[in-house]
Amino acid sequence: MQFISTAGESPVVSFEAALLQGLAPDGGLYVPEDIPDVAAAQWRSSDSFPEMAAEILTPWLGRELSPSLLASISARALDFPVPLVALDGPGRKDVYVLELFHGPTLSFKDFGARMMARWMNHFMQKRDERLTILVATSGDTGSAVADGFAGQDAISVVLLYPEGQVSPVQEQQLTVRRPGVHTLAVEGSFDDCQRLVKAAFRDEALSDRLLSSANSINIGRLLPQMLYYFWAFQQGGWDEAVVCVPSGNLGNLTAGVMAAQSGLPVRRFLAAHNANDFFPRFLAGETRAFGDSIRTYSNAMDVGAPSNFERLRSLLPGEALSEQVWASSIADDETLASMRRVFDETGYAADPHTAVGLETATRYRRATGDNAPLIVLSTAHPAKFPETVKKALSQAPEMPARLDAQLQSTEHARRLPPTAEAFRDWLMQELT
Ligand SMILES: *Cc1c(COP(=O)(O)O)cnc(C)c1O
């Protein structure tokens, strides 16, 4: 499997090169040159998630990573459960939640980060080189990446997050002391953080350092995210189902589209957005530029300029995108109301991101009358957002022991002005 750039002006590269570069030299994003078929026999029959993962990845990456390496990395990285939970209650027949938050940092970002860390470390060890990963995070990416990469000795990590714009628990998770991980609190928005990372990659003054990204701009994060889509269908046994994806940078949705193009029978995707509604408006035919991000309760989806948009458009060109994806924008008060209603009707406590998905699912069924089995991806554990859960449900979520343990070793992040120059100076000084 080879990879090409969405900007169309970079050479075709191997998975190793796409993984280690992150962004293509022409500024585009890597997409598969063509998508391999994954036969139903490769995923329908397996009842172990890591084994199924290795089966699916073999047609994608088998030329560069042996089946036994794919299997051992999958077994180590995907060592937590991925339950499919049926909701019950009015209007929710055949509605399921796929819980993607049972990894160490309690969000779906653990899947991509843990797999990618091990793939990258494998290639760096083979080359006998060291790599620095730059990550802009709106909340969950940073802690997942820091956790996934901690202890991989060929790699260091620099995290940038928007100061004061992540939840207190998220901030604590970001600043847990970890070997080889630096955390910077940027005095700006998430989009500023992304801009600084992009500028560092283009900066001639930093060209002697081996830099890479672990954002959803990296194809290595997206490939592992295909796996749980297959798992949901394997668990449910459906011939066809609708999948609803709480979305921000559109990486998760892009991974789902790659899974579908690889053979997974997805009837339709629902892109569930909060007030950051660029993508729903685009699908409704409005042409409009990327905007600034707006702060909401579902802050990991506060993205005004979704970085995977061009990837999605290259995978689903022209009309195909609006035919296969239905989208909705859910306001903060509707998010709270959805959390409360779902809890009252089914007893299920959803986090605010998942709630945006659940509300989108309800609207989709109402608008289309399509009652096909519907899976909502649950992207985070409610304990990561105790204030919002308490506001919606009048009771605090239960704190899982692994989160409690993690939060014991936090420290203060270093503050950084939101300029490319300040970031360059810091990198030159710290990464010698
Ligand atoms: C990152 C994140 C999202 C958005 O995922 P994208 O791939 O950026 O669209 C949704 N929910 C949670 C909890 C997240 O951490």
Coordinates of C-alpha atoms and ligand atoms in Angstrom, one line a residue:
M1 CA 0.0 0.0 0.0
Q2 CA 1.4 3.4 -1.1
F3 CA 0.3 6.8 -0.1
I4 CA -0.3 10.0 -2.1
S5 CA -0.8 13.6 -1.1
T6 CA -4.2 15.3 -1.4
A7 CA -2.4 18.3 -2.9
G8 CA -1.2 16.1 -5.7
E9 CA 2.3 17.5 -5.9
S10 CA 4.4 15.1 -3.8
P11 CA 5.8 11.7 -4.8
V12 CA 4.0 8.5 -3.9
V13 CA 5.5 7.2 -0.6
S14 CA 5.6 4.1 1.6
F15 CA 3.6 3.8 4.8
E16 CA 6.9 4.3 6.7
A17 CA 7.5 7.6 5.0
A18 CA 3.9 8.8 5.3
L19 CA 3.9 7.9 9.0
L20 CA 7.2 9.6 9.8
Q21 CA 6.5 12.7 7.8
G22 CA 2.9 13.4 8.9
L23 CA 2.3 16.2 6.4
A24 CA 3.3 15.7 2.8
P25 CA 6.0 18.0 1.5
D26 CA 3.5 19.9 -0.7
G27 CA 1.4 20.7 2.4
G28 CA -1.2 18.1 1.6
L29 CA -2.4 15.1 3.6
Y30 CA -1.5 11.5 2.8
V31 CA -4.3 9.3 1.6
P32 CA -4.1 5.7 0.3
E33 CA -3.2 5.5 -3.4
D34 CA -5.9 2.8 -3.7
I35 CA -7.9 1.1 -1.0
P36 CA -7.5 -2.7 -0.5
D37 CA -10.5 -4.9 -0.1
V38 CA -10.8 -6.5 3.3
A39 CA -12.7 -9.7 2.8
A40 CA -15.7 -10.4 5.1
A41 CA -14.0 -13.6 6.2
Q42 CA -11.1 -11.5 7.6
W43 CA -13.3 -9.7 10.1
R44 CA -16.7 -11.4 10.4
S45 CA -15.3 -14.6 12.1
S46 CA -12.8 -13.2 14.6
D47 CA -14.0 -12.8 18.1
S48 CA -10.8 -11.2 19.5
F49 CA -10.4 -7.5 18.7
P50 CA -6.6 -7.5 18.4
E51 CA -6.6 -10.6 16.2
M52 CA -9.3 -9.0 14.0
A53 CA -7.2 -5.8 13.9
A54 CA -4.1 -7.7 12.5
E55 CA -6.2 -9.4 9.9
I56 CA -7.7 -6.2 8.6
L57 CA -4.3 -4.4 8.6
T58 CA -2.5 -7.0 6.7
P59 CA -3.9 -6.1 3.3
W60 CA -3.1 -2.4 4.1
L61 CA 0.3 -2.7 5.6
G62 CA 1.5 -6.2 5.1
R63 CA 4.2 -5.3 2.6
E64 CA 6.0 -3.2 5.2
L65 CA 5.0 -4.8 8.5
S66 CA 4.9 -8.6 8.8
P67 CA 1.7 -10.3 9.9
S68 CA 3.4 -11.4 13.1
L69 CA 4.6 -7.9 13.9
L70 CA 1.1 -6.5 13.1
A71 CA -0.3 -9.1 15.5
S72 CA 2.1 -8.5 18.3
I73 CA 1.8 -4.7 18.1
S74 CA -2.0 -4.9 18.0
A75 CA -2.1 -7.3 21.0
R76 CA 0.0 -4.8 23.1
A77 CA -1.7 -1.6 21.9
L78 CA -5.3 -2.8 21.9
D79 CA -5.4 -4.5 25.3
F80 CA -8.7 -3.0 26.5
P81 CA -12.3 -3.9 25.9
V82 CA -14.5 -2.2 23.1
P83 CA -18.1 -3.0 24.2
L84 CA -21.1 -2.4 22.0
V85 CA -24.0 -1.4 24.3
A86 CA -27.7 -1.5 23.2
L87 CA -29.8 1.4 24.3
D88 CA -33.4 0.9 25.0
G89 CA -36.3 3.3 25.2
P90 CA -38.7 5.3 23.1
G91 CA -37.4 5.8 19.5
R92 CA -34.2 3.9 20.3
K93 CA -34.9 0.5 18.9
D94 CA -31.7 -0.8 17.4
V95 CA -29.6 2.1 18.6
Y96 CA -26.2 1.1 20.0
V97 CA -23.3 2.9 21.6
L98 CA -19.8 1.7 20.8
E99 CA -17.8 2.6 23.8
L100 CA -14.3 3.7 22.7
F101 CA -13.2 5.0 26.0
H102 CA -11.9 2.0 27.8
G103 CA -8.2 2.8 27.0
P104 CA -5.8 4.4 29.5
T105 CA -6.8 8.0 28.8
L106 CA -10.5 7.4 28.4
S107 CA -11.0 8.6 24.9
F108 CA -11.0 7.0 21.5
K109 CA -7.8 8.7 20.7
D110 CA -6.0 5.9 22.6
F111 CA -6.5 3.6 19.6
G112 CA -4.6 5.7 17.1
A113 CA -2.0 6.9 19.6
R114 CA -1.1 3.5 21.0
M115 CA -0.8 1.8 17.6
M116 CA 1.0 4.7 16.0
A117 CA 3.5 5.0 18.8
R118 CA 4.6 1.4 18.4
W119 CA 4.7 1.5 14.6
M120 CA 6.8 4.7 14.7
N121 CA 9.1 3.3 17.3
H122 CA 9.6 0.2 15.2
F123 CA 10.7 2.2 12.2
M124 CA 12.9 4.6 14.2
Q125 CA 14.7 1.7 15.9
K126 CA 15.3 0.2 12.5
R127 CA 16.8 3.4 11.3
D128 CA 18.7 4.0 14.6
E129 CA 17.4 7.6 14.8
R130 CA 15.4 9.8 17.2
L131 CA 12.2 11.6 16.4
T132 CA 10.3 14.5 18.0
I133 CA 6.5 14.5 17.7
L134 CA 4.7 17.8 17.8
V135 CA 1.0 17.6 18.8
A136 CA -1.6 20.4 18.8
T137 CA -4.4 19.2 21.0
S138 CA -7.9 20.4 21.8
G139 CA -8.1 18.1 24.8
D140 CA -8.0 14.4 24.2
T141 CA -5.3 13.9 21.6
G142 CA -2.5 15.2 23.8
S143 CA -3.0 12.9 26.7
A144 CA -3.6 9.9 24.5
V145 CA -0.4 10.7 22.5
A146 CA 1.7 11.4 25.6
D147 CA 0.5 8.2 27.2
G148 CA 0.9 6.1 24.0
F149 CA 4.4 7.4 23.3
A150 CA 5.7 7.5 26.9
G151 CA 8.5 4.9 27.3
Q152 CA 9.1 4.5 23.5
D153 CA 12.7 5.3 23.7
A154 CA 13.4 6.5 20.1
I155 CA 10.8 9.3 20.4
S156 CA 10.1 12.5 22.4
V157 CA 6.8 14.4 22.4
V158 CA 5.9 18.1 22.5
L159 CA 2.2 18.9 23.3
L160 CA 0.6 22.2 22.7
Y161 CA -2.9 22.9 24.1
P162 CA -5.0 26.1 24.3
E163 CA -4.6 27.4 27.8
G164 CA -7.9 27.6 29.7
Q165 CA -9.8 25.9 26.9
V166 CA -9.7 22.3 27.9
S167 CA -11.6 20.9 30.9
P168 CA -9.8 20.8 34.3
V169 CA -9.6 17.0 34.1
Q170 CA -8.2 17.2 30.6
E171 CA -5.6 19.7 31.7
Q172 CA -4.6 17.5 34.5
Q173 CA -4.3 14.6 32.2
L174 CA -2.2 16.6 29.8
T175 CA 0.3 17.6 32.5
V176 CA 0.9 14.2 34.0
R177 CA 4.6 13.8 34.3
R178 CA 5.8 11.4 31.6
P179 CA 9.3 10.5 30.4
G180 CA 10.2 12.3 27.2
V181 CA 7.1 14.4 27.1
H182 CA 7.0 18.3 27.2
T183 CA 3.7 20.2 27.6
L184 CA 3.1 23.8 26.5
A185 CA 0.0 25.9 27.4
V186 CA -0.4 28.2 24.4
E187 CA -2.1 31.6 25.0
G188 CA -4.5 31.2 22.2
S189 CA -7.0 28.8 20.6
F190 CA -6.7 25.3 19.3
D191 CA -6.4 26.7 15.8
D192 CA -3.4 28.7 17.0
C193 CA -1.8 25.5 18.3
Q194 CA -2.4 23.8 14.9
R195 CA -0.9 26.8 13.1
L196 CA 2.3 26.8 15.3
V197 CA 2.8 23.1 14.5
K198 CA 2.3 23.6 10.8
A199 CA 4.7 26.6 10.9
A200 CA 7.4 24.5 12.7
F201 CA 7.3 21.9 10.0
R202 CA 7.9 24.5 7.3
D203 CA 10.6 26.3 9.3
E204 CA 14.0 26.2 7.7
A205 CA 15.7 26.9 11.0
L206 CA 14.4 23.6 12.4
S207 CA 15.1 21.5 9.3
D208 CA 18.0 19.6 10.9
R209 CA 15.6 18.1 13.5
L210 CA 13.5 15.1 12.7
L211 CA 10.0 16.3 13.4
S212 CA 6.7 14.6 13.0
S213 CA 3.1 14.9 14.0
A214 CA 0.7 12.7 15.7
N215 CA -2.5 14.7 15.0
S216 CA -5.2 13.3 13.0
I217 CA -3.3 14.8 10.0
N218 CA -1.1 11.7 10.4
I219 CA -2.4 8.7 8.4
G220 CA -0.9 6.4 11.1
R221 CA -3.5 7.7 13.6
L222 CA -6.4 7.1 11.1
L223 CA -5.7 3.5 10.1
P224 CA -6.2 2.0 13.6
Q225 CA -9.4 4.0 13.9
M226 CA -10.9 1.9 11.0
L227 CA -10.7 -1.2 13.2
Y228 CA -13.4 -0.5 15.7
Y229 CA -15.9 0.2 12.9
F230 CA -15.3 -3.4 11.7
W231 CA -15.6 -4.6 15.3
A232 CA -19.0 -2.9 15.8
F233 CA -20.4 -4.7 12.7
Q234 CA -18.8 -8.0 13.8
Q235 CA -20.4 -7.7 17.2
G236 CA -23.8 -6.6 15.9
G237 CA -23.8 -9.1 13.0
W238 CA -25.7 -6.6 10.8
D239 CA -25.7 -6.7 7.0
E240 CA -25.9 -2.9 7.0
A241 CA -25.9 -0.2 9.6
V242 CA -25.8 3.6 10.0
V243 CA -22.8 5.0 12.0
C244 CA -22.9 8.3 13.8
V245 CA -19.5 10.0 14.5
P246 CA -19.1 12.9 17.0
S247 CA -16.8 15.0 14.9
G248 CA -14.3 17.9 15.1
N249 CA -11.3 17.5 12.9
L250 CA -13.1 14.8 10.9
G251 CA -10.4 12.2 11.4
N252 CA -12.7 9.6 12.9
L253 CA -15.2 10.1 10.1
T254 CA -12.4 9.8 7.5
A255 CA -11.3 6.5 9.1
G256 CA -14.8 5.2 8.9
V257 CA -15.0 6.2 5.2
M258 CA -11.8 4.3 4.6
A259 CA -13.3 1.2 6.4
A260 CA -16.4 1.5 4.2
Q261 CA -14.4 1.7 1.0
S262 CA -12.4 -1.3 2.2
G263 CA -15.6 -3.3 2.3
L264 CA -17.5 -2.5 5.5
P265 CA -21.3 -2.3 4.7
V266 CA -22.0 1.2 6.1
R267 CA -25.4 2.4 5.0
R268 CA -24.7 6.0 5.9
F269 CA -22.5 8.1 8.1
L270 CA -23.8 10.8 10.4
A271 CA -21.4 13.6 11.2
A272 CA -22.4 15.0 14.6
H273 CA -21.1 18.5 15.2
N274 CA -21.5 21.0 18.0
A275 CA -21.9 24.7 17.2
N276 CA -18.7 24.5 15.1
D277 CA -20.8 23.8 12.1
F278 CA -18.6 24.3 9.1
F279 CA -19.1 20.8 7.8
P280 CA -22.9 20.5 8.2
R281 CA -23.2 23.9 6.4
F282 CA -20.9 22.7 3.6
L283 CA -23.0 19.5 3.1
A284 CA -26.1 21.7 3.0
G285 CA -24.6 23.5 0.0
E286 CA -23.3 26.6 1.6
T287 CA -19.9 27.7 0.4
R288 CA -18.1 29.3 3.1
A289 CA -14.6 29.7 4.5
F290 CA -13.2 27.9 7.5
G291 CA -14.1 29.9 10.6
D292 CA -12.6 30.5 14.1
S293 CA -13.5 27.8 16.6
I294 CA -16.3 28.4 19.1
R295 CA -16.1 27.0 22.6
T296 CA -18.7 24.4 23.6
Y297 CA -19.2 21.7 26.2
S298 CA -17.9 19.2 23.8
N299 CA -14.6 20.9 23.5
A300 CA -12.6 18.2 21.8
M301 CA -14.9 19.0 18.8
D302 CA -14.3 22.8 18.9
V303 CA -12.7 23.0 15.5
G304 CA -13.4 25.8 13.0
A305 CA -11.1 24.5 10.4
P306 CA -11.3 20.7 10.2
S307 CA -7.9 19.4 9.1
N308 CA -9.3 16.2 7.5
F309 CA -11.8 17.9 5.3
E310 CA -9.6 17.8 2.3
R311 CA -8.9 14.1 2.9
L312 CA -12.7 13.4 3.0
R313 CA -13.2 15.3 -0.2
S314 CA -10.5 13.3 -1.9
L315 CA -12.0 10.0 -0.7
L316 CA -15.5 11.0 -1.6
P317 CA -15.3 13.5 -4.5
G318 CA -18.1 15.6 -5.8
E319 CA -21.6 14.5 -4.8
A320 CA -20.4 11.3 -3.1
L321 CA -19.7 13.2 0.1
S322 CA -23.2 14.6 0.6
E323 CA -24.8 11.3 -0.6
Q324 CA -22.9 9.2 2.0
V325 CA -22.7 11.6 4.9
W326 CA -25.7 13.3 6.7
A327 CA -24.7 16.0 9.2
S328 CA -26.1 18.0 12.0
S329 CA -25.0 20.8 14.4
I330 CA -26.2 20.5 18.0
A331 CA -26.1 23.6 20.3
D332 CA -24.9 23.4 23.9
D333 CA -28.3 23.6 25.5
E334 CA -29.5 20.8 23.2
T335 CA -26.4 18.8 24.2
L336 CA -27.3 19.1 27.9
A337 CA -31.0 18.3 27.1
S338 CA -29.9 15.2 25.2
M339 CA -27.7 14.0 28.1
R340 CA -30.6 14.4 30.5
R341 CA -33.2 12.7 28.2
V342 CA -31.0 9.7 27.4
F343 CA -30.2 9.3 31.0
D344 CA -33.9 9.5 32.1
E345 CA -35.1 7.2 29.3
T346 CA -32.4 4.6 29.3
G347 CA -30.2 5.0 32.3
Y348 CA -27.2 5.7 30.1
A349 CA -24.8 8.5 31.2
A350 CA -23.1 9.9 28.1
D351 CA -20.3 12.4 27.9
P352 CA -21.1 15.7 26.1
H353 CA -19.4 14.5 22.8
T354 CA -21.3 11.3 22.7
A355 CA -24.5 13.3 23.5
V356 CA -24.0 15.4 20.4
G357 CA -23.9 12.1 18.6
L358 CA -27.0 10.7 20.3
E359 CA -29.0 13.8 19.5
T360 CA -27.8 13.7 15.9
A361 CA -29.0 10.1 15.7
T362 CA -32.4 11.1 16.9
R363 CA -32.7 13.9 14.4
Y364 CA -31.6 11.6 11.6
R365 CA -34.3 9.1 12.3
R366 CA -36.9 11.8 12.6
A367 CA -35.8 13.5 9.4
T368 CA -35.4 10.4 7.3
G369 CA -37.6 7.7 8.8
D370 CA -34.6 5.3 8.4
N371 CA -34.8 2.8 11.2
A372 CA -31.8 0.7 10.2
P373 CA -29.5 -0.3 13.1
L374 CA -27.6 2.7 14.2
I375 CA -24.3 2.9 16.1
V376 CA -23.2 6.0 17.9
L377 CA -19.5 6.1 18.6
S378 CA -18.9 7.1 22.2
T379 CA -15.7 9.0 22.0
A380 CA -15.0 9.8 25.7
H381 CA -15.8 8.6 29.2
P382 CA -18.2 10.9 31.1
A383 CA -15.7 11.2 34.0
K384 CA -13.6 13.4 31.8
F385 CA -16.3 16.1 31.9
P386 CA -17.6 16.0 35.5
E387 CA -18.8 19.7 35.5
T388 CA -21.0 19.2 32.4
V389 CA -22.3 15.8 33.4
K390 CA -23.2 17.3 36.8
K391 CA -25.0 20.2 35.1
A392 CA -27.0 17.9 32.9
L393 CA -27.7 15.0 35.2
S394 CA -27.5 16.7 38.7
Q395 CA -25.1 14.0 39.7
A396 CA -21.3 13.6 39.2
P397 CA -20.1 10.7 37.0
E398 CA -18.2 7.9 38.6
M399 CA -14.4 8.3 38.4
P400 CA -12.7 5.2 37.1
A401 CA -9.7 4.1 39.2
R402 CA -7.2 4.4 36.2
L403 CA -8.0 8.1 35.8
D404 CA -7.7 8.8 39.5
A405 CA -4.2 7.1 39.6
Q406 CA -3.1 9.1 36.6
L407 CA -4.0 12.4 38.1
Q408 CA -1.7 11.9 41.1
S409 CA 1.5 13.1 39.2
T410 CA 0.6 16.3 37.5
E411 CA 2.7 19.5 37.2
H412 CA 2.3 23.0 35.7
A413 CA 2.7 23.4 32.0
R414 CA 5.0 26.0 30.5
R415 CA 3.1 29.0 28.9
L416 CA 3.8 30.0 25.3
P417 CA 2.7 33.1 23.3
P418 CA 0.8 32.0 20.2
T419 CA 3.5 32.9 17.7
A420 CA 5.6 30.8 15.4
E421 CA 8.7 32.6 16.6
A422 CA 8.2 31.9 20.3
F423 CA 7.6 28.2 19.4
R424 CA 10.8 28.1 17.3
D425 CA 12.8 29.6 20.1
W426 CA 11.5 27.2 22.6
L427 CA 12.2 24.2 20.3
M428 CA 15.7 25.4 19.5
Q429 CA 16.5 25.7 23.2
E430 CA 14.9 22.6 24.5
L431 CA 15.5 20.1 21.8
T432 CA 19.3 20.3 21.4
Ligands
LIG1 C1 -11.0 14.3 19.1 C2 -12.4 14.0 19.7 C3 -13.5 14.1 18.8 C4 -13.4 14.5 17.4 O1 -12.8 13.6 16.6 P1 -12.2 14.0 15.1 O2 -11.5 12.8 14.6 O3 -11.3 15.2 15.4 O4 -13.4 14.4 14.3 C5 -14.8 13.7 19.4 N1 -14.9 13.4 20.7 C6 -13.8 13.3 21.5 C7 -14.1 13.0 22.9 C8 -12.5 13.6 21.0 O5 -11.5 13.5 21.8

